[in-house]
Amino acid sequence: MNLLLLEDSDFVAADRAIVRDRRLVHLHEVHQAQSGDSLRVGRIDGLMGQARLLRLEAAEAELQVRLDQPPPAKLPLTLLLALPRPKMLKRILQTVASMGVPRLVLLNSYRVEKSFWQTPFLHPAEIREQLILGLEQARDTQLPEVIIEKRFKPFVEDRLPQLASGSLGLVAHPGDHGACPRALAQPVTLAIGPEGGWIPYEVDKLAEAGLAPVQLGERILRVETAVTALLARLF
Amino acid sequence: MNLLLLEDSDFVAADRAIVRDRRLVHLHEVHQAQSGDSLRVGRIDGLMGQARLLRLEAAEAELQVRLDQPPPAKLPLTLLLALPRPKMLKRILQTVASMGVPRLVLLNSYRVEKSFWQTPFLHPAEIREQLILGLEQARDTQLPEVIIEKRFKPFVEDRLPQLASGSLGLVAHPGDHGACPRALAQPVTLAIGPEGGWIPYEVDKLAEAGLAPVQLGERILRVETAVTALLARLF
């Protein structure tokens, strides 16, 4: 937790907040904080700044808060991701938030196991929790938007062309086509497939929506590693 | 397992191998393989190619093997990594192997918790197991070299200058210095710190050994994410 993120409901006055839950435990056990300490804080979807710990007790902590810095810029990216297996989904949500992705679409694909859609980790509160862990790690306050699309074809035919409009559209896909471009400044829509990859039909449909295949080399990376590697190369 | 990796001891003839253990379970349960199937295989530290499944039984599988392709090229990199926490170490070993790092030095640092050095995951057989999982993922056969250095100062003063000689030396460190370079073709020695980062003394000592600090932006990434992001940007 490199940034203590405050919810609107934590505020008891414009410059005062009360913290309980997981964050209080963290202050006690990891930070080993004491009254009077200064901490980095941010308000979810708001500014970042400093807080002074007015009191730290077993049941709650009270903070005097000054928020005066903007959060870091997001990447100019919409990321489409074939729904990963639940354990990986949790980590990827953290990674996506920590790397500054502003919008994530979790998408069905032929090679996504149907059971993955049953995971409790797709509940909005569970998604939000993982995103917040990623924001705390990276020192950001802005929650990414997460869109869930259980049907590939209607999404790619009807919604994707508009979503990708005005951006460079890319599909990460191994094969004999161009290398993933580097150091872009323009907006990008990037689609990353499931373990085992997109099937040819899906690559064709994504191409019809304006997304061109690019590859990262002959090594096959885990989805989680591929997400990070592609973002680090693109921006 | 995108590549079935064979040990020397699996071979019963120049072109025949018998597989048991975890790989046999994988053939049965994940691949749902059958006699006559063709599989991608590789020999550890050797060539890659195809195998035909001569028989697949509950206790063992017999393969006819033809190895005729070189494994993918490694990155021109020596990676120094402050020893991560055990759970992360396992994943990082897989990631490092899958991304093609040929040499990894696990190094002490002021902010490495002493208990991390007690983990059973540092035993050579455990390290090898994680590396093999990474090679199987990426389709590579060449095991990275892993060097364990429990003492920062003697390593950085006495061994590092020679290890880094002829390469571009870099230390990943947040702060007001140059951005991590991109798309290098030359050899690199890259040092990545622990959670919480290197202390200034360590950055100074690494600089004396020829490693210059570079940064990845204002977001603070988990070590695992930082490793992937830095490698994807450098090469």
Tab-separated table of C-alpha atoms in Angstrom:
chain	number	residue	atom	x	y	z
A	1	MET	CA	0.000	0.000	0.000
A	2	ASN	CA	2.008	2.935	-1.319
A	3	LEU	CA	-1.039	5.196	-1.117
A	4	LEU	CA	-3.872	5.077	1.413
A	5	LEU	CA	-7.046	5.410	-0.641
A	6	LEU	CA	-10.007	7.079	1.017
A	7	GLU	CA	-13.645	6.495	0.099
A	8	ASP	CA	-16.144	9.356	0.103
A	9	SER	CA	-17.828	7.643	3.055
A	10	ASP	CA	-14.606	7.830	5.103
A	11	PHE	CA	-14.815	11.629	5.238
A	12	VAL	CA	-16.412	13.137	8.355
A	13	ALA	CA	-15.473	16.678	7.316
A	14	ALA	CA	-13.893	18.249	4.240
A	15	ASP	CA	-10.394	17.632	5.636
A	16	ARG	CA	-10.980	14.782	8.090
A	17	ALA	CA	-11.408	11.078	7.489
A	18	ILE	CA	-11.876	8.002	9.663
A	19	VAL	CA	-10.367	4.716	8.517
A	20	ARG	CA	-11.271	1.214	9.692
A	21	ASP	CA	-11.125	-2.172	7.910
A	22	ARG	CA	-8.112	-3.591	6.032
A	23	ARG	CA	-6.448	-0.174	5.819
A	24	LEU	CA	-6.432	0.245	9.594
A	25	VAL	CA	-4.817	-3.180	9.993
A	26	HIS	CA	-2.212	-2.155	7.435
A	27	LEU	CA	-1.431	1.068	9.308
A	28	HIS	CA	-0.932	-0.892	12.521
A	29	GLU	CA	0.886	-3.934	11.238
A	30	VAL	CA	2.807	-2.958	8.119
A	31	HIS	CA	3.354	0.785	8.465
A	32	GLN	CA	3.611	0.483	12.258
A	33	ALA	CA	2.291	4.018	12.184
A	34	GLN	CA	1.952	6.326	15.166
A	35	SER	CA	-0.114	9.398	15.947
A	36	GLY	CA	1.473	12.403	14.282
A	37	ASP	CA	2.866	10.438	11.343
A	38	SER	CA	2.423	11.786	7.864
A	39	LEU	CA	1.072	9.489	5.123
A	40	ARG	CA	0.446	9.631	1.396
A	41	VAL	CA	-3.285	9.521	0.755
A	42	GLY	CA	-5.699	9.883	-2.126
A	43	ARG	CA	-9.440	10.110	-2.545
A	44	ILE	CA	-10.961	7.547	-4.901
A	45	ASP	CA	-11.549	9.251	-8.255
A	46	GLY	CA	-10.163	12.461	-6.736
A	47	LEU	CA	-6.884	14.149	-5.790
A	48	MET	CA	-3.861	12.841	-3.908
A	49	GLY	CA	-1.912	14.460	-1.083
A	50	GLN	CA	-0.793	14.053	2.496
A	51	ALA	CA	-2.539	13.144	5.714
A	52	ARG	CA	-1.496	13.534	9.324
A	53	LEU	CA	-2.515	10.755	11.651
A	54	LEU	CA	-4.443	12.522	14.424
A	55	ARG	CA	-5.076	9.322	16.378
A	56	LEU	CA	-4.499	5.644	15.777
A	57	GLU	CA	-6.530	3.275	17.927
A	58	ALA	CA	-7.423	-0.389	17.771
A	59	ALA	CA	-10.833	0.298	16.211
A	60	GLU	CA	-10.159	3.287	13.975
A	61	ALA	CA	-7.712	5.926	12.802
A	62	GLU	CA	-8.478	9.599	12.259
A	63	LEU	CA	-6.653	11.547	9.589
A	64	GLN	CA	-6.281	15.213	8.783
A	65	VAL	CA	-6.165	15.290	5.025
A	66	ARG	CA	-4.791	17.746	2.468
A	67	LEU	CA	-5.444	16.773	-1.141
A	68	ASP	CA	-3.735	18.991	-3.695
A	69	GLN	CA	-2.060	16.808	-6.346
A	70	PRO	CA	-3.582	15.285	-9.456
A	71	PRO	CA	-3.236	11.516	-9.898
A	72	PRO	CA	-0.848	10.287	-12.620
A	73	ALA	CA	-2.056	10.312	-16.220
A	74	LYS	CA	-3.799	7.214	-17.536
A	75	LEU	CA	-2.674	5.422	-20.698
A	76	PRO	CA	-4.655	6.320	-23.857
A	77	LEU	CA	-5.908	2.745	-24.044
A	78	THR	CA	-8.976	0.546	-24.173
A	79	LEU	CA	-7.907	-3.000	-23.313
A	80	LEU	CA	-10.047	-5.944	-24.465
A	81	LEU	CA	-9.142	-9.105	-22.637
A	82	ALA	CA	-10.560	-12.574	-23.120
A	83	LEU	CA	-11.757	-13.497	-19.633
A	84	PRO	CA	-8.794	-15.139	-17.862
A	85	ARG	CA	-9.079	-17.937	-15.303
A	86	PRO	CA	-10.285	-16.617	-11.940
A	87	LYS	CA	-6.980	-16.725	-10.073
A	88	MET	CA	-5.270	-14.869	-12.883
A	89	LEU	CA	-8.182	-12.440	-13.214
A	90	LYS	CA	-7.534	-11.117	-9.718
A	91	ARG	CA	-3.889	-10.388	-10.424
A	92	ILE	CA	-4.609	-8.955	-13.861
A	93	LEU	CA	-7.159	-6.529	-12.420
A	94	GLN	CA	-4.482	-5.290	-10.041
A	95	THR	CA	-1.917	-5.073	-12.824
A	96	VAL	CA	-4.265	-3.235	-15.173
A	97	ALA	CA	-5.106	-0.690	-12.476
A	98	SER	CA	-1.481	-0.249	-11.446
A	99	MET	CA	-0.299	0.313	-15.015
A	100	GLY	CA	-2.871	3.034	-15.683
A	101	VAL	CA	-5.383	1.352	-18.004
A	102	PRO	CA	-8.534	3.504	-17.918
A	103	ARG	CA	-10.933	1.027	-19.528
A	104	LEU	CA	-10.963	-2.769	-19.546
A	105	VAL	CA	-13.419	-4.957	-21.444
A	106	LEU	CA	-13.595	-8.578	-20.243
A	107	LEU	CA	-14.747	-10.499	-23.255
A	108	ASN	CA	-15.832	-13.994	-24.122
A	109	SER	CA	-13.829	-16.056	-26.599
A	110	TYR	CA	-14.056	-19.590	-27.926
A	111	ARG	CA	-11.191	-20.732	-25.696
A	112	VAL	CA	-12.547	-19.151	-22.493
A	113	GLU	CA	-13.814	-21.995	-20.318
A	114	LYS	CA	-17.510	-21.460	-19.614
A	115	SER	CA	-16.953	-22.041	-15.896
A	116	PHE	CA	-14.805	-18.902	-15.700
A	117	TRP	CA	-17.955	-16.797	-16.065
A	118	GLN	CA	-19.287	-18.264	-12.803
A	119	THR	CA	-16.476	-16.925	-10.626
A	120	PRO	CA	-17.441	-14.669	-7.708
A	121	PHE	CA	-14.408	-12.547	-8.659
A	122	LEU	CA	-16.559	-11.011	-11.404
A	123	HIS	CA	-18.945	-9.441	-8.890
A	124	PRO	CA	-18.593	-5.651	-9.045
A	125	ALA	CA	-17.473	-5.397	-5.410
A	126	GLU	CA	-14.764	-8.026	-5.981
A	127	ILE	CA	-13.554	-6.316	-9.137
A	128	ARG	CA	-13.441	-2.984	-7.347
A	129	GLU	CA	-11.409	-4.473	-4.499
A	130	GLN	CA	-8.711	-5.756	-6.844
A	131	LEU	CA	-8.625	-2.482	-8.768
A	132	ILE	CA	-8.144	-0.563	-5.537
A	133	LEU	CA	-5.225	-2.805	-4.577
A	134	GLY	CA	-3.642	-1.937	-7.923
A	135	LEU	CA	-4.249	1.795	-7.453
A	136	GLU	CA	-2.774	1.668	-3.934
A	137	GLN	CA	0.301	-0.090	-5.324
A	138	ALA	CA	0.877	2.397	-8.147
A	139	ARG	CA	-0.254	5.575	-6.323
A	140	ASP	CA	-3.273	6.405	-8.433
A	141	THR	CA	-6.827	7.308	-7.448
A	142	GLN	CA	-8.862	6.835	-10.633
A	143	LEU	CA	-10.751	3.568	-10.848
A	144	PRO	CA	-10.654	2.010	-14.308
A	145	GLU	CA	-13.977	1.311	-15.978
A	146	VAL	CA	-14.558	-2.452	-16.337
A	147	ILE	CA	-17.070	-3.650	-18.933
A	148	ILE	CA	-18.198	-7.282	-19.046
A	149	GLU	CA	-19.181	-8.698	-22.427
A	150	LYS	CA	-20.269	-12.314	-22.322
A	151	ARG	CA	-21.038	-12.542	-26.039
A	152	PHE	CA	-18.152	-12.081	-28.452
A	153	LYS	CA	-19.980	-11.563	-31.749
A	154	PRO	CA	-22.558	-8.910	-30.816
A	155	PHE	CA	-19.907	-6.959	-28.930
A	156	VAL	CA	-17.344	-7.067	-31.729
A	157	GLU	CA	-19.896	-6.346	-34.470
A	158	ASP	CA	-22.080	-3.779	-32.777
A	159	ARG	CA	-20.092	-2.029	-30.037
A	160	LEU	CA	-16.398	-2.405	-30.837
A	161	PRO	CA	-16.257	-0.285	-34.021
A	162	GLN	CA	-17.534	2.709	-32.080
A	163	LEU	CA	-15.381	1.966	-29.016
A	164	ALA	CA	-12.251	1.708	-31.190
A	165	SER	CA	-13.078	4.677	-33.378
A	166	GLY	CA	-10.232	7.219	-33.595
A	167	SER	CA	-7.714	4.801	-32.052
A	168	LEU	CA	-5.061	2.461	-33.416
A	169	GLY	CA	-6.640	-0.997	-33.208
A	170	LEU	CA	-4.372	-3.953	-32.409
A	171	VAL	CA	-4.849	-7.660	-31.663
A	172	ALA	CA	-2.020	-9.474	-29.922
A	173	HIS	CA	-1.717	-12.722	-31.836
A	174	PRO	CA	1.312	-14.920	-32.526
A	175	GLY	CA	2.103	-15.399	-36.187
A	176	ASP	CA	3.701	-14.045	-39.278
A	177	HIS	CA	2.645	-10.390	-39.079
A	178	GLY	CA	4.049	-7.091	-37.823
A	179	ALA	CA	5.767	-6.640	-34.479
A	180	CYS	CA	3.922	-4.785	-31.742
A	181	PRO	CA	4.735	-1.074	-32.221
A	182	ARG	CA	6.614	0.889	-29.572
A	183	ALA	CA	6.347	4.176	-27.708
A	184	LEU	CA	3.023	5.337	-29.151
A	185	ALA	CA	1.433	8.599	-28.128
A	186	GLN	CA	-1.897	8.047	-29.892
A	187	PRO	CA	-4.960	6.255	-28.469
A	188	VAL	CA	-4.896	2.463	-28.806
A	189	THR	CA	-7.497	-0.292	-28.624
A	190	LEU	CA	-5.685	-3.544	-27.850
A	191	ALA	CA	-7.224	-7.028	-27.739
A	192	ILE	CA	-5.433	-9.847	-25.888
A	193	GLY	CA	-6.698	-13.412	-26.250
A	194	PRO	CA	-7.114	-16.283	-23.795
A	195	GLU	CA	-4.568	-19.008	-23.034
A	196	GLY	CA	-4.315	-20.846	-26.333
A	197	GLY	CA	-5.050	-17.641	-28.232
A	198	TRP	CA	-7.898	-16.294	-30.354
A	199	ILE	CA	-9.311	-18.668	-32.959
A	200	PRO	CA	-8.994	-17.539	-36.609
A	201	TYR	CA	-12.682	-16.583	-36.761
A	202	GLU	CA	-12.163	-14.211	-33.838
A	203	VAL	CA	-9.049	-12.654	-35.357
A	204	ASP	CA	-11.063	-12.086	-38.560
A	205	LYS	CA	-13.959	-10.493	-36.690
A	206	LEU	CA	-11.602	-8.241	-34.720
A	207	ALA	CA	-9.928	-7.250	-37.999
A	208	GLU	CA	-13.349	-6.322	-39.458
A	209	ALA	CA	-13.789	-4.032	-36.450
A	210	GLY	CA	-10.462	-2.358	-37.301
A	211	LEU	CA	-7.994	-4.244	-35.075
A	212	ALA	CA	-4.852	-5.467	-36.871
A	213	PRO	CA	-2.814	-8.425	-35.574
A	214	VAL	CA	0.623	-7.773	-34.067
A	215	GLN	CA	3.039	-10.196	-32.433
A	216	LEU	CA	5.536	-10.099	-29.586
A	217	GLY	CA	7.996	-12.712	-30.853
A	218	GLU	CA	8.077	-16.496	-30.828
A	219	ARG	CA	7.888	-16.968	-27.066
A	220	ILE	CA	4.411	-17.744	-25.734
A	221	LEU	CA	3.775	-15.729	-22.588
A	222	ARG	CA	1.168	-16.255	-19.892
A	223	VAL	CA	-1.701	-13.816	-20.364
A	224	GLU	CA	-0.678	-11.886	-17.276
A	225	THR	CA	2.883	-11.465	-18.517
A	226	ALA	CA	1.685	-10.617	-22.026
A	227	VAL	CA	-0.566	-7.813	-20.718
A	228	THR	CA	2.334	-6.140	-18.926
A	229	ALA	CA	4.796	-6.704	-21.771
A	230	LEU	CA	2.427	-5.287	-24.397
A	231	LEU	CA	1.574	-2.178	-22.359
A	232	ALA	CA	5.227	-1.525	-21.568
A	233	ARG	CA	6.131	-1.757	-25.217
A	234	LEU	CA	3.212	0.259	-26.594
A	235	PHE	CA	3.584	3.276	-24.285
B	1	MET	CA	2.650	-26.671	-21.133
B	2	ASN	CA	3.195	-25.501	-24.699
B	3	LEU	CA	6.302	-27.668	-24.996
B	4	LEU	CA	6.929	-31.054	-23.379
B	5	LEU	CA	10.464	-30.823	-21.976
B	6	LEU	CA	12.473	-34.044	-21.809
B	7	GLU	CA	15.315	-34.708	-19.409
B	8	ASP	CA	18.393	-36.659	-20.492
B	9	SER	CA	17.269	-39.422	-18.137
B	10	ASP	CA	13.952	-39.775	-20.004
B	11	PHE	CA	15.740	-41.067	-23.095
B	12	VAL	CA	15.918	-44.852	-23.498
B	13	ALA	CA	17.367	-44.577	-27.000
B	14	ALA	CA	18.584	-41.708	-29.192
B	15	ASP	CA	15.034	-41.135	-30.504
B	16	ARG	CA	12.882	-42.674	-27.769
B	17	ALA	CA	11.848	-41.281	-24.420
B	18	ILE	CA	9.637	-42.479	-21.558
B	19	VAL	CA	7.706	-39.884	-19.580
B	20	ARG	CA	6.148	-40.302	-16.147
B	21	ASP	CA	5.477	-37.739	-13.356
B	22	ARG	CA	3.672	-34.406	-13.769
B	23	ARG	CA	4.109	-34.455	-17.543
B	24	LEU	CA	2.302	-37.777	-17.869
B	25	VAL	CA	-0.622	-36.401	-15.849
B	26	HIS	CA	-0.679	-33.364	-18.112
B	27	LEU	CA	-0.777	-35.534	-21.253
B	28	HIS	CA	-3.714	-37.471	-19.826
B	29	GLU	CA	-5.713	-34.691	-18.244
B	30	VAL	CA	-4.994	-31.463	-20.094
B	31	HIS	CA	-3.902	-32.595	-23.547
B	32	GLN	CA	-6.249	-35.620	-23.417
B	33	ALA	CA	-3.666	-37.146	-25.708
B	34	GLN	CA	-3.973	-40.506	-27.454
B	35	SER	CA	-1.517	-42.948	-28.958
B	36	GLY	CA	-0.440	-41.692	-32.359
B	37	ASP	CA	-0.766	-38.017	-31.437
B	38	SER	CA	2.014	-35.636	-32.374
B	39	LEU	CA	3.405	-33.270	-29.731
B	40	ARG	CA	5.892	-30.416	-29.527
B	41	VAL	CA	8.862	-31.511	-27.453
B	42	GLY	CA	12.280	-30.238	-26.489
B	43	ARG	CA	15.334	-31.632	-24.694
B	44	ILE	CA	16.489	-29.575	-21.740
B	45	ASP	CA	19.461	-27.474	-22.878
B	46	GLY	CA	19.088	-29.053	-26.336
B	47	LEU	CA	16.995	-28.877	-29.496
B	48	MET	CA	13.235	-28.754	-29.975
B	49	GLY	CA	11.066	-30.751	-32.385
B	50	GLN	CA	8.174	-33.166	-32.613
B	51	ALA	CA	7.332	-36.419	-30.893
B	52	ARG	CA	4.842	-39.124	-31.761
B	53	LEU	CA	3.088	-40.759	-28.864
B	54	LEU	CA	3.814	-44.470	-29.305
B	55	ARG	CA	1.793	-45.515	-26.260
B	56	LEU	CA	0.049	-43.695	-23.448
B	57	GLU	CA	-0.698	-45.741	-20.350
B	58	ALA	CA	-1.624	-44.975	-16.765
B	59	ALA	CA	1.969	-45.376	-15.552
B	60	GLU	CA	4.011	-44.008	-18.456
B	61	ALA	CA	4.060	-42.688	-22.004
B	62	GLU	CA	6.553	-43.618	-24.702
B	63	LEU	CA	7.519	-41.090	-27.331
B	64	GLN	CA	9.332	-41.297	-30.626
B	65	VAL	CA	11.273	-38.057	-30.784
B	66	ARG	CA	12.729	-35.989	-33.602
B	67	LEU	CA	14.673	-32.925	-32.473
B	68	ASP	CA	15.790	-30.629	-35.250
B	69	GLN	CA	15.009	-27.010	-34.308
B	70	PRO	CA	17.073	-24.610	-32.216
B	71	PRO	CA	15.359	-22.999	-29.217
B	72	PRO	CA	14.538	-19.277	-29.443
B	73	ALA	CA	17.334	-16.782	-28.837
B	74	LYS	CA	17.903	-15.547	-25.296
B	75	LEU	CA	17.963	-11.863	-24.363
B	76	PRO	CA	21.467	-10.330	-24.085
B	77	LEU	CA	20.855	-9.711	-20.389
B	78	THR	CA	22.137	-10.342	-16.910
B	79	LEU	CA	19.319	-9.597	-14.458
B	80	LEU	CA	20.144	-8.749	-10.841
B	81	LEU	CA	17.103	-9.002	-8.636
B	82	ALA	CA	16.831	-8.250	-4.944
B	83	LEU	CA	15.416	-11.480	-3.532
B	84	PRO	CA	11.614	-11.189	-3.695
B	85	ARG	CA	9.208	-12.691	-1.172
B	86	PRO	CA	8.881	-16.455	-1.653
B	87	LYS	CA	5.463	-16.525	-3.307
B	88	MET	CA	6.548	-13.905	-5.797
B	89	LEU	CA	9.922	-15.609	-6.302
B	90	LYS	CA	8.201	-18.653	-7.756
B	91	ARG	CA	6.267	-16.636	-10.306
B	92	ILE	CA	9.266	-14.449	-11.149
B	93	LEU	CA	11.426	-17.490	-11.848
B	94	GLN	CA	8.793	-18.666	-14.321
B	95	THR	CA	8.523	-15.217	-15.873
B	96	VAL	CA	12.281	-14.799	-16.178
B	97	ALA	CA	12.598	-18.185	-17.885
B	98	SER	CA	9.640	-17.554	-20.192
B	99	MET	CA	10.939	-14.158	-21.299
B	100	GLY	CA	14.362	-15.515	-22.223
B	101	VAL	CA	16.642	-14.200	-19.485
B	102	PRO	CA	19.831	-16.294	-19.635
B	103	ARG	CA	21.307	-15.293	-16.269
B	104	LEU	CA	19.633	-14.229	-13.030
B	105	VAL	CA	21.417	-13.099	-9.878
B	106	LEU	CA	19.273	-13.175	-6.708
B	107	LEU	CA	20.848	-10.582	-4.487
B	108	ASN	CA	20.499	-9.349	-0.950
B	109	SER	CA	19.449	-5.773	-0.263
B	110	TYR	CA	18.740	-3.745	2.848
B	111	ARG	CA	14.980	-4.034	2.299
B	112	VAL	CA	14.965	-7.801	1.685
B	113	GLU	CA	13.451	-9.417	4.767
B	114	LYS	CA	15.980	-11.824	6.283
B	115	SER	CA	13.353	-14.562	6.483
B	116	PHE	CA	13.103	-14.650	2.680
B	117	TRP	CA	16.514	-16.351	2.564
B	118	GLN	CA	15.086	-19.301	4.519
B	119	THR	CA	12.507	-20.267	1.900
B	120	PRO	CA	12.674	-23.803	0.505
B	121	PHE	CA	11.946	-22.238	-2.904
B	122	LEU	CA	15.642	-21.305	-3.048
B	123	HIS	CA	16.738	-24.949	-3.134
B	124	PRO	CA	18.268	-25.743	-6.530
B	125	ALA	CA	15.632	-28.393	-7.322
B	126	GLU	CA	12.802	-25.950	-6.537
B	127	ILE	CA	14.378	-23.202	-8.635
B	128	ARG	CA	14.849	-25.627	-11.506
B	129	GLU	CA	11.211	-26.705	-11.317
B	130	GLN	CA	9.929	-23.134	-11.669
B	131	LEU	CA	12.372	-22.397	-14.489
B	132	ILE	CA	11.162	-25.473	-16.362
B	133	LEU	CA	7.545	-24.330	-16.019
B	134	GLY	CA	8.565	-21.035	-17.600
B	135	LEU	CA	10.438	-22.769	-20.433
B	136	GLU	CA	7.461	-25.052	-21.110
B	137	GLN	CA	5.195	-21.995	-21.258
B	138	ALA	CA	7.387	-20.054	-23.684
B	139	ARG	CA	8.666	-23.020	-25.748
B	140	ASP	CA	12.334	-22.799	-24.858
B	141	THR	CA	14.769	-25.494	-23.735
B	142	GLN	CA	17.703	-23.568	-22.267
B	143	LEU	CA	17.701	-23.307	-18.493
B	144	PRO	CA	18.765	-19.877	-17.233
B	145	GLU	CA	21.729	-19.739	-14.880
B	146	VAL	CA	20.660	-18.654	-11.380
B	147	ILE	CA	23.296	-17.237	-9.045
B	148	ILE	CA	22.543	-16.610	-5.372
B	149	GLU	CA	24.395	-13.782	-3.655
B	150	LYS	CA	23.513	-13.351	-0.014
B	151	ARG	CA	25.930	-10.481	0.565
B	152	PHE	CA	25.353	-7.266	-1.335
B	153	LYS	CA	28.641	-5.445	-0.802
B	154	PRO	CA	31.179	-8.144	-1.693
B	155	PHE	CA	29.147	-9.102	-4.749
B	156	VAL	CA	28.742	-5.534	-6.015
B	157	GLU	CA	32.342	-4.561	-5.279
B	158	ASP	CA	34.180	-7.712	-6.307
B	159	ARG	CA	32.097	-9.629	-8.831
B	160	LEU	CA	29.688	-7.209	-10.474
B	161	PRO	CA	32.207	-5.035	-12.352
B	162	GLN	CA	33.457	-8.090	-14.217
B	163	LEU	CA	29.958	-9.523	-14.714
B	164	ALA	CA	28.727	-6.209	-16.162
B	165	SER	CA	31.834	-5.556	-18.247
B	166	GLY	CA	31.029	-4.807	-21.896
B	167	SER	CA	27.315	-4.311	-21.190
B	168	LEU	CA	25.084	-1.303	-20.607
B	169	GLY	CA	24.560	-1.214	-16.846
B	170	LEU	CA	21.183	-0.028	-15.536
B	171	VAL	CA	19.469	0.181	-12.145
B	172	ALA	CA	15.687	0.472	-12.106
B	173	HIS	CA	15.031	3.170	-9.526
B	174	PRO	CA	12.227	5.736	-9.274
B	175	GLY	CA	13.359	9.332	-9.280
B	176	ASP	CA	14.502	12.274	-11.292
B	177	HIS	CA	16.780	10.591	-13.822
B	178	GLY	CA	16.605	9.230	-17.370
B	179	ALA	CA	13.795	7.037	-18.652
B	180	CYS	CA	14.494	3.357	-19.251
B	181	PRO	CA	15.835	3.062	-22.818
B	182	ARG	CA	13.960	1.110	-25.477
B	183	ALA	CA	14.628	-1.525	-28.121
B	184	LEU	CA	18.308	-2.115	-27.337
B	185	ALA	CA	20.380	-4.625	-29.267
B	186	GLN	CA	23.453	-4.447	-27.025
B	187	PRO	CA	24.094	-6.533	-23.878
B	188	VAL	CA	22.539	-5.140	-20.694
B	189	THR	CA	23.060	-5.673	-16.982
B	190	LEU	CA	19.890	-4.594	-15.180
B	191	ALA	CA	19.369	-4.408	-11.419
B	192	ILE	CA	15.834	-4.366	-9.970
B	193	GLY	CA	15.328	-3.627	-6.295
B	194	PRO	CA	13.049	-5.058	-3.626
B	195	GLU	CA	9.590	-3.819	-2.673
B	196	GLY	CA	10.338	-0.389	-1.239
B	197	GLY	CA	13.307	-0.009	-3.581
B	198	TRP	CA	17.067	0.138	-3.207
B	199	ILE	CA	18.415	2.378	-0.462
B	200	PRO	CA	20.624	5.301	-1.597
B	201	TYR	CA	23.792	3.502	-0.452
B	202	GLU	CA	22.922	0.590	-2.724
B	203	VAL	CA	22.204	2.848	-5.706
B	204	ASP	CA	25.592	4.489	-5.122
B	205	LYS	CA	27.399	1.146	-4.919
B	206	LEU	CA	25.664	-0.099	-8.081
B	207	ALA	CA	26.657	3.152	-9.823
B	208	GLU	CA	30.293	2.599	-8.799
B	209	ALA	CA	30.059	-0.801	-10.498
B	210	GLY	CA	28.868	0.941	-13.677
B	211	LEU	CA	25.077	0.698	-13.365
B	212	ALA	CA	23.216	3.974	-14.018
B	213	PRO	CA	19.747	4.633	-12.577
B	214	VAL	CA	16.767	4.701	-14.965
B	215	GLN	CA	13.068	5.082	-14.195
B	216	LEU	CA	9.811	3.757	-15.604
B	217	GLY	CA	7.546	6.666	-14.692
B	218	GLU	CA	5.787	7.763	-11.544
B	219	ARG	CA	3.714	4.602	-11.023
B	220	ILE	CA	5.147	2.148	-8.529
B	221	LEU	CA	4.838	-1.373	-9.877
B	222	ARG	CA	5.032	-4.675	-8.050
B	223	VAL	CA	8.447	-6.251	-8.585
B	224	GLU	CA	6.944	-8.962	-10.759
B	225	THR	CA	5.233	-6.428	-13.010
B	226	ALA	CA	8.333	-4.228	-13.101
B	227	VAL	CA	10.510	-7.136	-14.279
B	228	THR	CA	8.224	-7.826	-17.236
B	229	ALA	CA	7.715	-4.155	-18.069
B	230	LEU	CA	11.445	-3.399	-18.016
B	231	LEU	CA	12.379	-6.377	-20.198
B	232	ALA	CA	9.600	-5.596	-22.692
B	233	ARG	CA	10.814	-2.040	-22.971
B	234	LEU	CA	14.541	-2.759	-23.143
B	235	PHE	CA	14.389	-5.416	-25.885
